[in-house]
Coordinates of C-alpha atoms in Angstrom, one line a residue:
M1 CA -15.9 197.8 -51.7
N2 CA -19.4 198.1 -50.2
G3 CA -21.5 197.8 -53.3
K4 CA -21.6 197.6 -57.0
I5 CA -24.2 199.0 -59.5
F6 CA -24.3 197.4 -62.9
Y7 CA -26.0 199.3 -65.7
F8 CA -27.1 199.0 -69.3
T9 CA -27.9 202.1 -71.2
G10 CA -28.4 203.4 -74.8
T11 CA -29.2 207.1 -74.7
G12 CA -27.7 207.5 -71.2
N13 CA -30.9 207.7 -69.1
S14 CA -30.1 204.6 -67.1
L15 CA -26.5 205.6 -66.6
A16 CA -27.5 209.1 -65.3
V17 CA -29.8 207.4 -62.8
A18 CA -27.1 204.9 -61.8
K19 CA -24.6 207.7 -61.3
E20 CA -27.0 209.6 -59.0
I21 CA -27.6 206.6 -56.9
A22 CA -23.9 205.7 -56.7
D23 CA -23.0 209.2 -55.7
E24 CA -25.4 208.9 -52.7
L25 CA -24.1 205.5 -51.6
N26 CA -20.7 205.0 -49.9
D27 CA -17.9 203.1 -51.5
T28 CA -19.9 202.0 -54.6
E29 CA -18.5 200.9 -57.9
L30 CA -20.4 201.7 -61.2
I31 CA -20.0 199.0 -63.8
S32 CA -21.2 198.8 -67.4
I33 CA -22.9 195.5 -68.2
P34 CA -21.7 195.4 -71.8
A35 CA -18.1 195.8 -70.5
V36 CA -18.3 192.6 -68.3
I37 CA -20.9 190.5 -70.1
N38 CA -18.3 188.2 -71.8
G39 CA -16.4 187.4 -68.7
E40 CA -17.0 185.8 -65.3
I41 CA -19.3 188.0 -63.3
K42 CA -18.9 188.0 -59.5
S43 CA -19.9 190.4 -56.8
D44 CA -18.8 189.8 -53.2
T45 CA -20.1 193.2 -52.0
T46 CA -22.8 193.9 -49.4
F47 CA -25.3 195.1 -52.0
V48 CA -25.8 194.8 -55.7
G49 CA -27.8 197.2 -57.9
L50 CA -29.1 196.9 -61.4
V51 CA -30.2 199.9 -63.5
F52 CA -31.5 199.4 -67.0
P53 CA -34.3 200.5 -69.4
V54 CA -37.6 198.8 -70.1
Y55 CA -37.7 197.0 -73.5
M56 CA -41.1 196.1 -74.7
W57 CA -42.4 195.8 -71.1
G58 CA -39.6 193.5 -70.1
M59 CA -35.8 193.2 -69.6
P60 CA -33.3 193.8 -72.5
H61 CA -31.6 190.7 -73.8
M62 CA -28.2 191.6 -72.4
V63 CA -29.6 192.2 -69.0
V64 CA -31.3 188.8 -69.0
E65 CA -28.0 187.3 -70.0
F66 CA -26.2 189.2 -67.3
V67 CA -28.6 188.2 -64.5
A68 CA -28.2 184.5 -65.6
K69 CA -24.4 184.8 -65.3
I70 CA -23.8 186.8 -62.2
S71 CA -22.9 185.1 -59.0
L72 CA -24.9 186.3 -56.0
T73 CA -25.3 185.1 -52.4
E74 CA -28.6 184.9 -50.5
D75 CA -27.5 187.4 -47.9
Q76 CA -26.7 190.2 -50.5
Y77 CA -29.2 193.1 -50.7
V78 CA -30.2 193.4 -54.4
F79 CA -32.1 196.3 -55.8
A80 CA -33.0 197.5 -59.3
V81 CA -34.2 200.7 -60.9
T82 CA -35.6 200.5 -64.4
T83 CA -36.2 203.6 -66.7
C84 CA -39.2 203.8 -69.0
A85 CA -40.9 206.4 -71.2
G86 CA -44.3 205.2 -70.2
M87 CA -45.3 202.0 -68.4
P88 CA -42.9 199.4 -66.9
G89 CA -45.0 196.4 -67.4
E90 CA -43.8 193.5 -65.4
T91 CA -40.1 194.1 -66.0
L92 CA -39.2 194.1 -62.3
L93 CA -41.3 191.0 -61.6
Q94 CA -39.5 189.2 -64.4
L95 CA -36.2 190.2 -62.8
K96 CA -37.4 189.0 -59.4
R97 CA -38.3 185.6 -60.8
M98 CA -34.9 185.2 -62.3
L99 CA -33.2 186.1 -59.1
K100 CA -35.3 183.8 -57.1
E101 CA -34.3 180.9 -59.4
K102 CA -30.7 181.7 -58.6
G103 CA -31.3 181.6 -54.8
S104 CA -31.2 185.4 -54.5
D105 CA -34.1 187.9 -54.5
L106 CA -35.0 191.4 -55.6
H107 CA -35.4 193.3 -52.3
A108 CA -36.3 196.7 -53.8
G109 CA -37.5 197.6 -57.3
F110 CA -38.3 201.0 -58.7
A111 CA -39.5 202.2 -62.1
V112 CA -38.9 205.8 -63.0
R113 CA -40.0 208.0 -65.9
E114 CA -37.3 209.3 -68.4
A115 CA -37.4 210.7 -71.9
P116 CA -38.1 208.1 -74.7
N117 CA -34.9 206.5 -76.0
T118 CA -36.4 205.5 -79.4
I119 CA -36.5 207.6 -82.4
Q120 CA -39.3 205.6 -83.9
K121 CA -42.9 206.7 -83.9
D122 CA -45.3 205.0 -81.4
N123 CA -46.5 201.6 -82.8
I124 CA -49.8 200.0 -82.5
F125 CA -48.8 198.1 -79.3
I126 CA -48.0 201.3 -77.5
K127 CA -51.3 202.9 -78.6
I128 CA -53.2 199.8 -77.4
A129 CA -51.4 199.9 -74.0
Q130 CA -52.3 203.6 -73.6
L131 CA -55.9 202.6 -74.0
I132 CA -55.5 199.8 -71.4
E133 CA -53.7 201.9 -68.9
P134 CA -54.2 205.6 -69.8
D135 CA -53.1 206.9 -66.3
E136 CA -49.7 205.5 -65.9
K137 CA -48.5 204.8 -62.3
I138 CA -44.9 206.0 -63.1
K139 CA -44.9 209.7 -63.6
T140 CA -41.7 211.0 -62.0
S141 CA -38.0 210.8 -63.0
G142 CA -35.1 209.2 -61.2
N143 CA -33.9 212.6 -60.1
E144 CA -37.3 213.5 -58.7
R145 CA -37.5 210.2 -56.8
L146 CA -33.9 210.1 -55.7
E147 CA -34.6 211.0 -52.1
E148 CA -37.3 208.4 -51.8
I149 CA -35.2 205.7 -53.4
M150 CA -32.2 206.5 -51.2
K151 CA -34.2 206.2 -48.0
T152 CA -35.0 202.6 -49.0
L153 CA -31.5 201.7 -50.3
K154 CA -29.5 203.2 -47.4
N155 CA -31.5 201.3 -44.9
K156 CA -31.7 198.2 -47.0
K157 CA -35.5 198.1 -46.7
V158 CA -37.8 196.0 -48.8
H159 CA -39.7 197.7 -51.5
L160 CA -42.0 195.6 -53.7
P161 CA -41.2 195.7 -57.4
E162 CA -43.2 198.5 -59.1
T163 CA -45.3 197.2 -61.9
S164 CA -48.2 198.0 -64.2
S165 CA -51.8 196.7 -64.0
K166 CA -52.5 192.9 -64.4
V167 CA -54.3 193.6 -67.7
L168 CA -51.3 195.5 -69.1
N169 CA -48.9 192.9 -67.8
I170 CA -50.7 190.1 -69.6
F171 CA -50.7 192.1 -72.8
G172 CA -47.1 193.0 -72.2
K173 CA -46.0 189.4 -71.9
F174 CA -47.4 188.8 -75.4
V175 CA -45.6 191.8 -76.9
Y176 CA -42.3 191.0 -75.1
K177 CA -42.3 187.4 -76.2
G178 CA -43.0 188.2 -79.8
G179 CA -40.8 191.3 -80.0
M180 CA -37.7 190.1 -78.1
S181 CA -37.6 186.9 -80.2
R182 CA -36.7 189.0 -83.2
I183 CA -35.0 192.0 -81.7
N184 CA -31.5 191.0 -82.8
T185 CA -32.5 191.5 -86.4
M186 CA -34.8 194.5 -85.9
G187 CA -32.0 197.1 -86.3
N188 CA -32.5 197.7 -89.9
F189 CA -30.3 200.9 -89.8
W190 CA -28.5 202.6 -92.6
S191 CA -26.3 205.6 -93.0
D192 CA -26.5 208.5 -95.6
E193 CA -24.1 210.8 -97.2
K194 CA -23.7 212.9 -94.0
C195 CA -21.7 210.1 -92.4
N196 CA -18.1 211.4 -91.7
Q197 CA -16.6 208.0 -90.6
C198 CA -16.2 209.2 -87.0
L199 CA -16.7 205.5 -85.9
N200 CA -18.7 206.6 -82.8
C201 CA -21.5 204.2 -83.7
Q202 CA -19.1 201.3 -83.8
R203 CA -17.4 202.3 -80.5
I204 CA -20.6 202.9 -78.7
C205 CA -22.5 199.7 -79.7
P206 CA -22.9 197.5 -76.5
S207 CA -23.0 194.3 -78.5
N208 CA -20.1 195.0 -80.9
N209 CA -22.7 194.6 -83.7
I210 CA -21.3 197.2 -86.2
D211 CA -18.5 196.7 -88.7
I212 CA -17.1 199.4 -90.9
I213 CA -17.0 198.3 -94.6
D214 CA -16.0 200.6 -97.4
D215 CA -16.0 203.5 -94.9
K216 CA -19.6 202.9 -94.0
P217 CA -21.2 201.3 -90.9
V218 CA -22.8 197.9 -91.5
W219 CA -25.1 196.3 -88.9
N220 CA -25.0 192.6 -88.2
Q221 CA -27.5 190.2 -86.5
K222 CA -26.9 190.7 -82.8
C223 CA -28.5 194.1 -82.3
E224 CA -29.7 195.0 -78.8
F225 CA -31.9 197.7 -80.3
C226 CA -30.8 200.3 -77.8
Q227 CA -30.6 202.8 -80.7
A228 CA -27.4 204.3 -79.2
C229 CA -25.8 204.4 -82.7
I230 CA -28.6 206.5 -84.1
Q231 CA -29.1 208.8 -81.1
W232 CA -25.5 209.6 -80.6
C233 CA -24.5 210.1 -84.3
P234 CA -23.1 213.7 -84.4
K235 CA -24.3 214.2 -88.0
Q236 CA -27.7 212.5 -87.6
A237 CA -26.5 210.3 -90.5
I238 CA -28.0 207.0 -89.3
H239 CA -31.6 206.2 -90.0
I240 CA -34.3 203.5 -89.4
K241 CA -37.7 202.8 -90.8
N242 CA -40.6 204.8 -89.3
E243 CA -38.3 207.3 -87.6
D244 CA -39.4 210.6 -86.1
I245 CA -36.7 213.3 -86.4
N246 CA -38.3 215.1 -83.5
R247 CA -37.2 212.2 -81.3
Y248 CA -33.4 212.6 -81.5
Y249 CA -32.3 212.5 -77.9
H250 CA -29.6 211.5 -75.5
H251 CA -29.3 212.4 -71.9
P252 CA -27.9 216.0 -71.4
L253 CA -25.7 215.0 -68.5
I254 CA -24.1 212.0 -70.2
K255 CA -21.2 212.3 -72.7
I256 CA -20.5 209.9 -75.5
K257 CA -17.1 209.2 -73.9
D258 CA -19.0 207.8 -70.9
L259 CA -20.4 205.1 -73.2
I260 CA -17.6 204.2 -75.5
L261 CA -16.4 200.7 -74.6
R262 CA -13.4 200.3 -76.9

């Protein structure tokens, strides 16, 4: 095995990007982070890739946990691609710091634009960020940047982590620290009478956070807030406070069977 690409995804955006990259690289295994997070994580391959979404201008909890656990060597080429609806903040710089502490490094880091994966309306923090940095640096999708990204990865070149402005990154640190400290309990979801007990929400949840009680899904206190349950519900029967029904979305090239872990 030449390389491995580990991914975390909710609506399928990051998985779609990871698949495109894996298809272009030779002898590359695609691995779901939720599928391996509870075991020993090793990679003795030539290169290791990480693909995941931006959460509150930083790394998702599960990706942070994964990076802390994975065994890497200093001679492995490590790259990352993060997907975002707007601005990446210092997500890739955060990852680089974590890898450096492990004796590894982030040799190439890209941020690409994909459709929003949240069904909620923009909050005050996003509106403030748009005032701070109205002209985002990241404007193109992973598919549009694929040729550029592959030139770097195939030749194992160094590409500095793509990031937002210093002002936004300082603001983003504040939002990330506050938001991620309570994200496990932010998933105040509920289901309505349209629920047909298909169990897709339970099967797709990356943190095994959903129980079925009295034929209805019940959310516990270890939510990753990926919103996969709400976005992939075939009946649109799952809801959350401040939702915008015009934001129902999952990646058109990804099927729910690609994400079901159990």
